[in-house]
Coordinates of C-alpha atoms and ligand atoms in Angstrom, one line a residue:
Chain A
M1 CA 19.4 32.0 31.5
T2 CA 16.6 31.3 29.2
A3 CA 17.1 30.1 25.7
T4 CA 14.3 30.6 23.3
M5 CA 12.4 27.3 22.9
D6 CA 12.8 25.7 19.5
P7 CA 9.2 25.1 18.5
R8 CA 10.0 22.4 16.0
P9 CA 9.0 18.9 17.1
H10 CA 12.2 17.0 17.6
V11 CA 13.4 13.5 18.0
R12 CA 14.9 12.8 21.5
T13 CA 16.0 9.3 20.9
A14 CA 15.1 6.7 18.3
L15 CA 12.5 5.4 20.7
D16 CA 11.2 8.8 21.7
V17 CA 9.7 10.4 18.6
A18 CA 6.9 12.9 18.5
R19 CA 6.1 14.6 15.2
L20 CA 2.7 13.4 13.9
F21 CA 1.6 12.6 17.5
A22 CA 2.1 15.2 20.2
R23 CA 4.5 14.1 22.9
D24 CA 2.8 12.7 26.0
A25 CA -0.7 13.4 24.5
D26 CA -3.6 11.3 25.5
P27 CA -4.0 8.9 22.6
T28 CA -7.8 8.8 23.0
R29 CA -8.2 12.6 22.5
T30 CA -8.6 14.6 19.3
A31 CA -6.5 17.7 19.2
N32 CA -8.7 20.6 18.3
L33 CA -7.6 23.4 16.0
D34 CA -6.3 25.6 18.8
E35 CA -4.3 22.8 20.4
H36 CA -3.0 21.9 16.9
E37 CA -1.9 25.4 16.1
D38 CA -0.4 26.0 19.6
R39 CA 1.8 23.0 19.0
L40 CA 2.8 23.4 15.4
G41 CA 1.9 26.9 14.3
P42 CA -0.7 27.9 11.7
L43 CA -1.1 26.4 8.2
P44 CA 1.8 27.9 6.3
L45 CA 0.0 28.6 3.0
A46 CA 1.2 32.2 2.9
V47 CA 4.8 31.0 2.9
Y48 CA 4.3 29.6 -0.6
P49 CA 2.5 32.3 -2.5
N50 CA 1.5 32.0 -6.2
R51 CA 3.1 29.9 -8.8
P52 CA 6.8 30.2 -7.6
G53 CA 5.6 29.4 -4.1
R54 CA 3.8 26.3 -5.3
Q55 CA 6.9 25.1 -7.1
R56 CA 9.0 25.8 -4.0
L57 CA 6.7 23.7 -1.9
I58 CA 7.0 20.8 -4.3
D59 CA 10.8 21.2 -4.4
T60 CA 10.9 21.3 -0.6
V61 CA 8.9 18.0 -0.4
A62 CA 11.1 16.5 -3.0
R63 CA 14.3 17.5 -1.2
A64 CA 12.8 16.2 2.1
G65 CA 12.8 12.7 0.4
L66 CA 9.3 12.0 1.7
R67 CA 8.0 8.6 0.5
G68 CA 4.3 7.7 0.4
R69 CA 3.0 6.0 3.5
G70 CA 0.3 4.1 1.7
G71 CA 2.5 1.1 1.0
A72 CA 4.4 1.6 -2.2
G73 CA 6.8 4.2 -0.8
F74 CA 6.7 6.2 -4.0
P75 CA 8.6 9.6 -3.8
T76 CA 5.9 12.1 -2.9
G77 CA 7.7 15.1 -4.5
E78 CA 7.8 13.3 -7.8
K79 CA 4.1 12.6 -7.7
L80 CA 3.2 16.1 -6.8
A81 CA 5.3 17.4 -9.7
A82 CA 3.6 14.9 -12.2
V83 CA 0.1 15.9 -11.1
A84 CA 0.9 19.6 -11.1
A85 CA 2.2 19.3 -14.7
G86 CA -0.9 17.4 -15.8
K87 CA -3.5 18.7 -18.2
G88 CA -6.5 20.5 -16.6
R89 CA -7.2 21.5 -13.0
A90 CA -6.0 18.8 -10.6
V91 CA -8.0 17.1 -7.8
V92 CA -6.6 15.8 -4.5
V93 CA -7.8 12.5 -3.0
A94 CA -6.7 11.8 0.5
N95 CA -6.7 8.0 1.1
G96 CA -7.9 7.4 4.7
C97 CA -9.6 4.1 4.1
E98 CA -6.8 1.9 5.5
G99 CA -8.1 -1.3 3.9
D100 CA -5.5 -3.5 5.4
P101 CA -6.8 -4.9 8.7
T102 CA -3.3 -5.3 10.2
S103 CA -2.9 -1.5 10.0
A104 CA -4.6 1.0 12.3
K105 CA -2.3 4.0 11.8
D106 CA -4.4 6.1 9.6
Q107 CA -7.4 5.7 11.9
A108 CA -5.1 6.7 14.9
L109 CA -3.8 9.7 13.0
L110 CA -7.2 10.9 11.9
A111 CA -8.6 10.4 15.4
R112 CA -5.8 12.2 17.1
S113 CA -4.6 14.8 14.6
P114 CA -7.2 15.4 12.0
H115 CA -6.0 19.0 11.5
L116 CA -2.5 17.8 10.5
V117 CA -4.1 15.8 7.7
L118 CA -6.4 18.6 6.7
D119 CA -3.4 21.0 6.6
G120 CA -1.6 18.5 4.4
I121 CA -4.6 18.3 2.1
A122 CA -4.7 22.1 1.8
L123 CA -1.0 22.3 1.1
A124 CA -1.0 19.4 -1.4
A125 CA -4.0 21.0 -3.2
H126 CA -2.1 24.3 -3.3
A127 CA 1.0 22.6 -4.7
V128 CA -0.8 20.9 -7.6
G129 CA -3.3 23.8 -8.2
A130 CA -6.4 21.9 -7.0
R131 CA -9.5 23.6 -5.7
E132 CA -11.3 20.5 -4.6
A133 CA -10.2 17.6 -2.4
I134 CA -11.9 14.4 -1.4
L135 CA -11.1 12.7 1.9
C136 CA -12.0 9.0 1.6
V137 CA -12.8 6.9 4.7
H138 CA -14.6 3.6 5.1
R139 CA -18.3 3.6 5.2
D140 CA -19.8 4.0 8.7
S141 CA -16.3 4.7 10.2
P142 CA -16.4 6.5 13.5
L143 CA -13.8 8.8 12.0
I144 CA -16.5 10.5 9.9
D145 CA -17.8 12.5 12.9
V146 CA -14.2 13.4 13.9
V147 CA -13.4 14.7 10.5
Y148 CA -16.6 16.8 10.1
A149 CA -16.0 18.3 13.6
A150 CA -12.5 19.3 12.5
L151 CA -13.7 20.7 9.2
H152 CA -16.3 22.9 11.0
E153 CA -13.5 24.4 13.0
R154 CA -11.7 25.6 9.9
D155 CA -13.0 28.5 8.0
R156 CA -9.9 29.8 6.2
D157 CA -9.3 26.9 3.9
T158 CA -9.3 27.8 0.3
V159 CA -9.8 24.2 -0.8
A160 CA -13.2 22.6 -0.5
V161 CA -12.9 19.2 1.2
E162 CA -15.6 16.6 0.6
V163 CA -15.8 13.5 2.8
V164 CA -16.7 10.4 0.9
E165 CA -17.5 7.0 2.4
V166 CA -16.0 4.0 0.5
P167 CA -17.1 0.4 0.8
D168 CA -15.1 -1.5 3.4
R169 CA -13.4 -3.9 1.0
Y170 CA -9.7 -4.6 0.7
V171 CA -9.1 -3.5 -2.9
A172 CA -11.6 -0.6 -2.8
S173 CA -8.8 1.7 -1.4
E174 CA -6.3 0.9 -4.2
A175 CA -5.8 4.3 -5.9
S176 CA -7.4 3.5 -9.3
A177 CA -10.4 1.8 -7.5
L178 CA -10.9 4.9 -5.4
V179 CA -11.0 7.1 -8.5
N180 CA -13.3 4.6 -10.2
F181 CA -15.6 4.7 -7.2
L182 CA -15.7 8.5 -7.1
N183 CA -16.4 8.6 -10.9
N184 CA -19.1 6.0 -11.1
G185 CA -19.7 4.2 -7.8
D186 CA -17.7 1.0 -8.9
A187 CA -15.0 0.5 -6.3
R188 CA -12.9 -1.8 -8.5
P189 CA -9.4 -1.1 -9.9
T190 CA -9.0 0.0 -13.5
T191 CA -6.0 0.2 -15.8
T192 CA -6.0 4.0 -16.0
R193 CA -3.4 6.0 -14.0
P194 CA -5.0 8.5 -11.6
S195 CA -2.2 11.0 -11.9
V196 CA -3.0 11.3 -15.6
R197 CA -6.7 10.6 -15.8
G198 CA -8.4 10.5 -12.4
V199 CA -11.5 12.1 -10.9
R200 CA -13.7 13.3 -13.8
G201 CA -10.8 12.8 -16.1
R202 CA -8.6 15.3 -14.3
P203 CA -5.0 14.7 -13.1
T204 CA -5.5 13.4 -9.6
L205 CA -3.2 13.2 -6.6
V206 CA -4.0 10.1 -4.5
D207 CA -2.0 10.2 -1.3
N208 CA -2.2 8.4 1.9
V209 CA -3.4 10.5 4.8
E210 CA -0.1 10.0 6.7
T211 CA 1.8 11.2 3.7
L212 CA -0.3 14.3 3.7
A213 CA 0.4 14.9 7.4
H214 CA 4.1 14.7 6.7
I215 CA 3.7 17.3 4.0
A216 CA 2.1 19.6 6.5
L217 CA 5.2 19.2 8.7
V218 CA 7.7 19.6 5.9
A219 CA 6.0 22.8 4.7
R220 CA 6.3 24.2 8.2
F221 CA 9.8 23.1 9.3
G222 CA 11.6 22.4 6.0
D223 CA 13.4 19.5 4.4
A224 CA 16.5 19.6 6.5
W225 CA 14.5 19.4 9.6
F226 CA 12.5 16.4 8.1
R227 CA 15.8 14.6 7.4
E228 CA 16.9 14.9 11.0
A229 CA 15.0 11.7 11.6
G230 CA 15.1 8.5 9.6
T231 CA 17.6 7.2 7.0
P232 CA 18.9 8.9 3.9
D233 CA 16.7 6.8 1.6
S234 CA 13.7 6.7 4.0
P235 CA 13.8 10.0 5.8
G236 CA 11.4 11.1 8.6
T237 CA 9.2 9.2 11.1
L238 CA 6.5 6.8 10.3
L239 CA 3.5 5.3 12.1
V240 CA 3.8 1.6 12.6
T241 CA 1.0 -0.7 13.8
V242 CA 2.2 -3.5 16.0
G243 CA -0.1 -6.5 16.6
G244 CA -0.1 -10.2 17.3
A245 CA 1.7 -11.6 20.3
V246 CA 2.9 -8.4 22.0
N247 CA 1.9 -6.9 25.3
R248 CA 0.6 -3.5 24.1
P249 CA -0.6 -3.8 20.5
G250 CA -1.1 -0.4 19.0
V251 CA 0.1 2.4 16.7
Y252 CA 3.6 3.9 17.5
E253 CA 5.5 6.7 15.8
I254 CA 9.1 5.6 15.1
E255 CA 12.1 6.9 13.2
A256 CA 12.5 5.1 9.9
G257 CA 15.4 2.7 10.3
L258 CA 14.5 1.6 13.8
P259 CA 15.3 -2.1 14.3
L260 CA 12.1 -4.2 14.2
S261 CA 12.8 -5.6 17.7
D262 CA 12.7 -2.1 19.1
A263 CA 9.3 -1.6 17.5
L264 CA 8.1 -4.8 19.3
E265 CA 9.7 -3.4 22.5
L266 CA 7.6 -0.2 22.1
A267 CA 4.6 -2.4 22.0
G268 CA 5.5 -3.9 25.4
G269 CA 7.6 -6.7 24.0
E270 CA 6.6 -10.1 22.9
S271 CA 4.0 -11.8 25.1
E272 CA 5.4 -15.2 24.4
A273 CA 8.1 -16.9 22.4
L274 CA 7.8 -15.9 18.7
A275 CA 8.4 -17.8 15.5
A276 CA 8.1 -15.1 12.9
V277 CA 6.8 -11.6 12.1
Q278 CA 4.6 -10.6 9.2
I279 CA 5.7 -7.3 7.9
G280 CA 3.9 -5.1 5.4
G281 CA 0.3 -6.0 5.8
L282 CA -1.7 -8.9 4.3
G283 CA 0.1 -8.5 1.0
G284 CA 3.4 -8.4 2.8
S285 CA 6.0 -10.9 3.9
W286 CA 6.8 -13.4 6.6
L287 CA 10.3 -13.3 8.1
P288 CA 11.6 -15.8 10.8
I289 CA 12.0 -13.9 14.0
D290 CA 15.8 -14.4 14.0
D291 CA 16.1 -12.6 10.6
A292 CA 13.5 -10.0 11.5
A293 CA 14.7 -8.8 14.9
E294 CA 17.7 -6.8 13.6
L295 CA 16.0 -5.6 10.5
P296 CA 15.8 -1.8 10.3
L297 CA 12.4 -0.6 9.3
A298 CA 13.2 1.3 6.2
H299 CA 12.5 0.8 2.5
E300 CA 16.1 0.2 1.5
T301 CA 16.9 -2.2 4.3
C302 CA 13.8 -4.3 3.5
R303 CA 14.6 -4.2 -0.2
D304 CA 18.1 -5.6 0.7
V305 CA 16.6 -8.7 2.2
G306 CA 14.2 -9.1 -0.7
I307 CA 10.9 -7.8 0.7
P308 CA 9.1 -4.5 0.4
L309 CA 8.4 -2.5 3.6
G310 CA 4.9 -2.1 2.3
V311 CA 2.3 -0.9 4.9
A312 CA 4.2 -0.3 8.1
A313 CA 2.4 -3.0 10.1
L314 CA 3.9 -5.9 12.1
V315 CA 2.1 -9.1 13.3
A316 CA 4.1 -11.1 15.8
L317 CA 3.4 -14.8 15.3
P318 CA 4.0 -17.0 18.4
A319 CA 6.0 -20.2 18.2
R320 CA 2.9 -22.2 19.1
A321 CA 1.0 -21.0 16.0
C322 CA 1.2 -22.7 12.6
G323 CA 2.4 -20.2 10.0
I324 CA 1.1 -22.4 7.2
A325 CA -2.4 -22.5 8.7
E326 CA -2.2 -18.8 9.5
T327 CA -1.2 -18.1 5.9
A328 CA -3.9 -20.3 4.4
R329 CA -6.5 -18.4 6.3
I330 CA -5.2 -15.1 5.1
L331 CA -5.0 -16.3 1.5
R332 CA -8.6 -17.4 1.6
H333 CA -9.5 -14.0 2.8
L334 CA -7.5 -12.3 0.0
A335 CA -9.1 -14.6 -2.5
D336 CA -12.5 -13.6 -1.3
E337 CA -11.4 -10.0 -1.5
S338 CA -10.4 -10.2 -5.2
A339 CA -12.4 -7.8 -7.3
G340 CA -13.0 -10.7 -9.7
Q341 CA -11.9 -8.9 -12.8
C342 CA -8.6 -10.5 -13.8
G343 CA -8.4 -14.3 -14.4
P344 CA -5.1 -15.0 -12.6
C345 CA -6.4 -13.2 -9.5
M346 CA -10.0 -14.5 -9.5
F347 CA -9.0 -18.1 -10.2
G348 CA -5.4 -18.1 -9.1
L349 CA -5.9 -16.9 -5.5
P350 CA -8.6 -19.4 -4.5
A351 CA -6.4 -22.2 -6.0
V352 CA -3.4 -21.1 -4.0
A353 CA -5.5 -20.8 -0.9
D354 CA -6.8 -24.4 -1.5
D355 CA -3.2 -25.6 -1.8
M356 CA -2.0 -23.9 1.3
E357 CA -5.0 -25.3 3.3
A358 CA -4.1 -28.8 1.9
L359 CA -0.5 -28.3 3.1
A360 CA -1.7 -27.4 6.6
Y361 CA -3.9 -30.5 6.7
G362 CA -1.0 -32.7 5.9
D363 CA -1.4 -33.2 2.1
G364 CA 2.1 -32.7 0.8
S365 CA 1.2 -33.8 -2.7
V366 CA 0.0 -30.3 -3.6
S367 CA 3.5 -28.8 -3.1
G368 CA 4.6 -28.9 -6.8
Q369 CA 1.3 -27.5 -8.0
L370 CA 1.4 -24.7 -5.5
H371 CA 4.9 -23.7 -6.6
R372 CA 3.9 -23.7 -10.2
R373 CA 0.9 -21.6 -9.5
L374 CA 2.8 -19.1 -7.4
G375 CA 5.2 -18.7 -10.3
V376 CA 2.6 -17.8 -12.9
I377 CA 0.3 -15.4 -11.0
P378 CA 2.4 -12.3 -10.2
G379 CA 2.3 -9.3 -12.5
R380 CA -0.9 -10.4 -14.3
G381 CA -3.6 -8.4 -12.5
A382 CA -4.7 -4.9 -13.2
C383 CA -3.7 -4.1 -9.6
S384 CA -1.0 -5.6 -7.4
H385 CA -3.5 -7.4 -5.1
P386 CA -2.5 -10.9 -6.5
D387 CA 1.2 -10.0 -6.3
G388 CA 0.8 -9.3 -2.6
A389 CA -1.0 -12.5 -1.9
V390 CA 1.7 -14.5 -3.8
R391 CA 4.4 -12.7 -1.8
L392 CA 2.8 -13.7 1.5
A393 CA 2.5 -17.3 0.3
V394 CA 6.1 -17.5 -1.0
T395 CA 7.6 -16.0 2.1
A396 CA 5.5 -18.4 4.2
L397 CA 7.0 -21.4 2.4
H398 CA 10.5 -20.0 3.2
T399 CA 9.8 -19.0 6.7
F400 CA 7.8 -22.0 7.8
A401 CA 9.8 -24.5 5.7
D402 CA 10.1 -26.9 8.7
D403 CA 6.3 -26.9 9.2
V404 CA 5.9 -27.5 5.5
A405 CA 8.3 -30.5 5.6
A406 CA 6.5 -31.9 8.6
H407 CA 3.1 -31.5 7.0
A408 CA 4.5 -33.0 3.7
H409 CA 5.3 -36.2 5.7
G410 CA 1.7 -36.4 6.6
E411 CA 1.9 -34.7 10.0
P412 CA -1.2 -32.6 10.2
C413 CA -0.9 -29.1 11.6
H414 CA -1.1 -28.9 15.4
A415 CA -2.8 -25.5 15.2
A416 CA -4.9 -25.7 12.0
Q417 CA -8.0 -24.7 14.0
G418 CA -6.3 -21.6 15.5
P419 CA -6.2 -19.5 17.5
F420 CA -5.2 -17.1 14.7
W421 CA -3.1 -14.0 15.1
T422 CA -3.6 -11.9 12.0
P423 CA -6.7 -9.6 12.3
L424 CA -9.0 -9.9 9.3
R425 CA -12.0 -7.8 8.6
I426 CA -14.7 -10.1 7.4
P427 CA -17.2 -8.0 5.4
A428 CA -20.8 -8.0 6.7
Chain B
M1 CA 9.7 -3.6 -33.0
S2 CA 6.7 -4.4 -30.9
T3 CA 5.6 -6.2 -27.8
L4 CA 2.4 -8.0 -26.8
R5 CA 0.3 -6.4 -24.1
L6 CA -2.7 -7.6 -22.3
D7 CA -5.5 -5.7 -20.5
P8 CA -6.2 -8.2 -17.7
I9 CA -9.7 -6.8 -17.0
M10 CA -10.8 -7.0 -20.6
C11 CA -9.5 -10.5 -21.3
H12 CA -12.2 -13.1 -20.9
A13 CA -10.1 -16.2 -21.6
H14 CA -11.5 -16.9 -25.0
G15 CA -8.1 -18.4 -25.8
L16 CA -8.2 -17.4 -29.5
C17 CA -4.8 -15.7 -29.1
A18 CA -3.1 -18.9 -28.1
E19 CA -4.6 -20.7 -31.1
L20 CA -3.5 -18.1 -33.5
L21 CA -0.1 -17.4 -32.0
P22 CA 1.1 -20.5 -30.1
E23 CA 4.7 -19.4 -30.6
L24 CA 4.2 -16.4 -28.2
V25 CA 1.1 -17.2 -26.2
E26 CA 0.5 -20.0 -23.8
L27 CA -2.6 -20.5 -21.7
D28 CA -2.5 -21.0 -18.0
E29 CA -4.5 -23.7 -16.3
W30 CA -7.5 -21.3 -16.0
G31 CA -7.4 -20.5 -19.7
Y32 CA -5.8 -17.0 -19.4
P33 CA -2.9 -16.1 -21.7
L34 CA 0.8 -16.0 -20.6
L35 CA 2.5 -13.7 -23.1
D36 CA 6.1 -13.9 -24.2
P37 CA 7.5 -10.7 -22.6
D38 CA 10.2 -10.2 -25.3
E39 CA 9.9 -8.2 -28.5
V40 CA 7.9 -10.0 -31.2
P41 CA 10.4 -11.4 -33.7
P42 CA 9.9 -9.8 -37.2
E43 CA 8.8 -13.1 -38.8
L44 CA 5.9 -13.4 -36.3
E45 CA 4.8 -9.7 -36.5
A46 CA 2.0 -10.4 -39.0
A47 CA 0.7 -13.4 -37.0
A48 CA 0.8 -11.3 -33.8
K49 CA -1.2 -8.5 -35.5
R50 CA -3.8 -11.0 -36.6
A51 CA -4.1 -12.5 -33.1
A52 CA -4.6 -9.0 -31.6
A53 CA -7.2 -8.2 -34.2
A54 CA -9.0 -11.4 -33.6
C55 CA -9.3 -11.0 -29.8
P56 CA -13.1 -10.7 -29.2
T57 CA -12.7 -8.2 -26.4
L58 CA -9.7 -6.3 -27.8
A59 CA -7.7 -7.2 -24.7
L60 CA -4.7 -8.2 -26.6
K61 CA -2.6 -5.4 -28.1
L62 CA 0.5 -5.2 -30.1
E63 CA 2.4 -2.2 -28.8
R64 CA 5.2 -0.5 -30.5
S65 CA 8.2 -0.8 -28.2
V66 CA 9.5 2.6 -27.4
V67 CA 12.2 3.7 -25.1
P68 CA 10.3 3.5 -21.7
V69 CA 9.3 6.9 -20.3
P70 CA 9.8 6.9 -16.6
A71 CA 6.2 7.8 -15.5
P72 CA 5.2 7.7 -11.9
R73 CA 3.6 4.5 -11.0
E74 CA 1.7 4.9 -7.8
A75 CA -1.2 2.6 -8.4
G76 CA -0.1 -0.2 -6.1
R77 CA 2.2 -1.6 -3.7
P78 CA 5.5 -2.7 -5.2
S79 CA 5.9 -6.2 -6.5
G80 CA 9.2 -6.9 -5.1
A81 CA 11.4 -9.6 -6.6
L82 CA 10.1 -12.9 -5.6
S83 CA 12.1 -16.1 -5.5
L84 CA 10.5 -19.4 -4.8
P85 CA 12.1 -21.7 -2.3
R86 CA 13.5 -24.9 -3.8
H87 CA 11.3 -27.9 -3.4
G88 CA 11.3 -31.5 -4.5
Ligands
FMN1 C1 -5.1 -3.9 -2.9 C2 -4.6 -2.6 -2.5 C3 -5.1 -1.9 -1.4 C4 -4.6 -0.6 -1.1 N1 -5.2 0.0 0.0 C5 -4.7 1.2 0.4 C6 -5.3 1.9 1.6 O1 -6.2 1.4 2.2 N2 -4.8 3.1 1.9 C7 -3.7 3.7 1.2 O2 -3.3 4.8 1.5 N3 -3.2 3.1 0.1 C8 -3.7 1.8 -0.3 N4 -3.1 1.2 -1.4 C9 -2.1 2.0 -2.1 C10 -2.7 3.0 -3.1 O3 -3.0 2.3 -4.3 C11 -1.8 4.2 -3.4 O4 -0.6 3.7 -3.8 C12 -1.6 5.1 -2.2 O5 -2.8 5.5 -1.6 C13 -0.8 6.2 -2.6 O6 -0.5 7.0 -1.5 P1 1.0 7.4 -1.1 O7 1.8 7.7 -2.3 O8 0.8 8.5 -0.1 O9 1.5 6.1 -0.4 C14 -3.6 0.0 -1.8 C15 -3.0 -0.7 -2.9 C16 -3.5 -2.0 -3.2 C17 -2.9 -2.7 -4.4
SF4_2 S1 -5.8 -8.0 -9.9 FE1 -7.5 -8.9 -8.7 S2 -8.1 -7.3 -7.3 FE2 -6.8 -6.3 -8.8 S3 -8.3 -5.5 -10.4 FE3 -7.7 -7.6 -11.0 S4 -9.2 -9.0 -10.1 FE4 -9.4 -7.0 -9.1
SF4_3 S1 -8.2 -13.8 -27.4 FE1 -8.4 -12.0 -26.1 S2 -9.9 -12.5 -24.5 FE2 -9.3 -14.4 -25.5 S3 -7.6 -15.2 -24.1 FE3 -6.7 -14.0 -25.8 S4 -6.5 -12.0 -25.0 FE4 -8.0 -13.0 -23.7

């Protein structure tokens, strides 16, 4: 007896998920257009014809409950609707820069499934009525060749996709900074909102490339299918980058809501005893391993414990490391990466990095000053870069409270010289 | 009713605002203003207007408070509620 095969990618178990990545595919290979269409079927543009079709596509994405995968978790359907309703012909910007060095998921996605992202760009452009789209990647990225090769295979796209190389700086890939760079070559954030006034003043949809890839799946298989994975508030699968003290660091596709310890397990498990996990990128949060292990990786469950999920990246910090020294090093990097436009960011972040370094070197006298500074910086920059740095510092003081207490009594850090576990991209 | 707003990129820490409106503006240790987030009380409305007009870079603005329109805010990562650990 032969049942017809269900062509829709499905979830076998919480640990065996294959939607964005093909099941059992060689992670070092790029799926070409034929392989891509064999697995998922053709780009379903014709399913959503004309104006009513575009509206139906937006509604389908909204009902799917897809949230942006660039860090903020904003509902994608809402953003599509806002840009579609804007004045003038819209533009789509696909954010493939992946400025956070703890994350490698966008690179993995573009390297393995560029056509899924390009499908997503075509569909999003259709939804908001855009005729041009810009795919942003970091300058000199090896992905540029992959993307051009994929674009050459496609001749039916109605949207013109331009590939633009963006400076490899942390804040350059913040949405308003990308738009500013595209408009005048200055990759620093502004106070204008891209969805209202973006590229050349047009309403602009800035979406993470993984978000766009999910749109390509939702458009094919529907919102009910999308919700078969994940949680009610964070539906679907997501790509998570697991690094630090694990046996197989890398990018894994998981169901949203998977307990953090299972994500570490996917990455081969911890390679030594752990103290804490950094979750959400450099502007994310530290959690003690005992609190982190059971945490389901979803927006609402993270919010419940007072942290944002942020960029889905985990760094496992071993017990022998010093979380305060590790954090001081990251804060110095984030201070160096400030765009230098807003006072509390350009002066506050170096000051906070100084304090955290002093703590690591056994100078407890800075503690009061550090707390005061952390209290006044958030919410006062044009972008949320300083807020992220403060969040990392605040959660470090919670998570590594014992280290802080020991340092405050003059005990210098045993690991102040490293080794360090959080990857940082030091600009050339 | 109005509220003080600051464009953080335009503000160059001239500090004039804190001089003209000490009731609602404090300077941080780097000389940048910390604004009272509440609505400007009627008796300070005129002083607030003067402070905004005096800002050399027009970074300080007095905005009419309206019922907030829920507009999409996608520009950044969320700034989740932060609570500082107790110290002392
Ligand atoms: C400092 C900073 C850096 C950011 N870097 C990236 C990035 O590299 N890639 C990305 O997709 N979003 C990044 N974002 C978030 C973007 O501003 C924007 O929210 C996102 O691209 C929107 O896509 P989404 O709705 O699909 O998540 C960054 C935000 C900040 C504040
Ligand atoms: S907050 Fe910092 S990174 Fe963001 S625009 Fe201002 S100076 Fe630049
Ligand atoms: S007067 Fe203007 S520029 Fe000077 S501190 Fe106040 S807001 Fe900033």
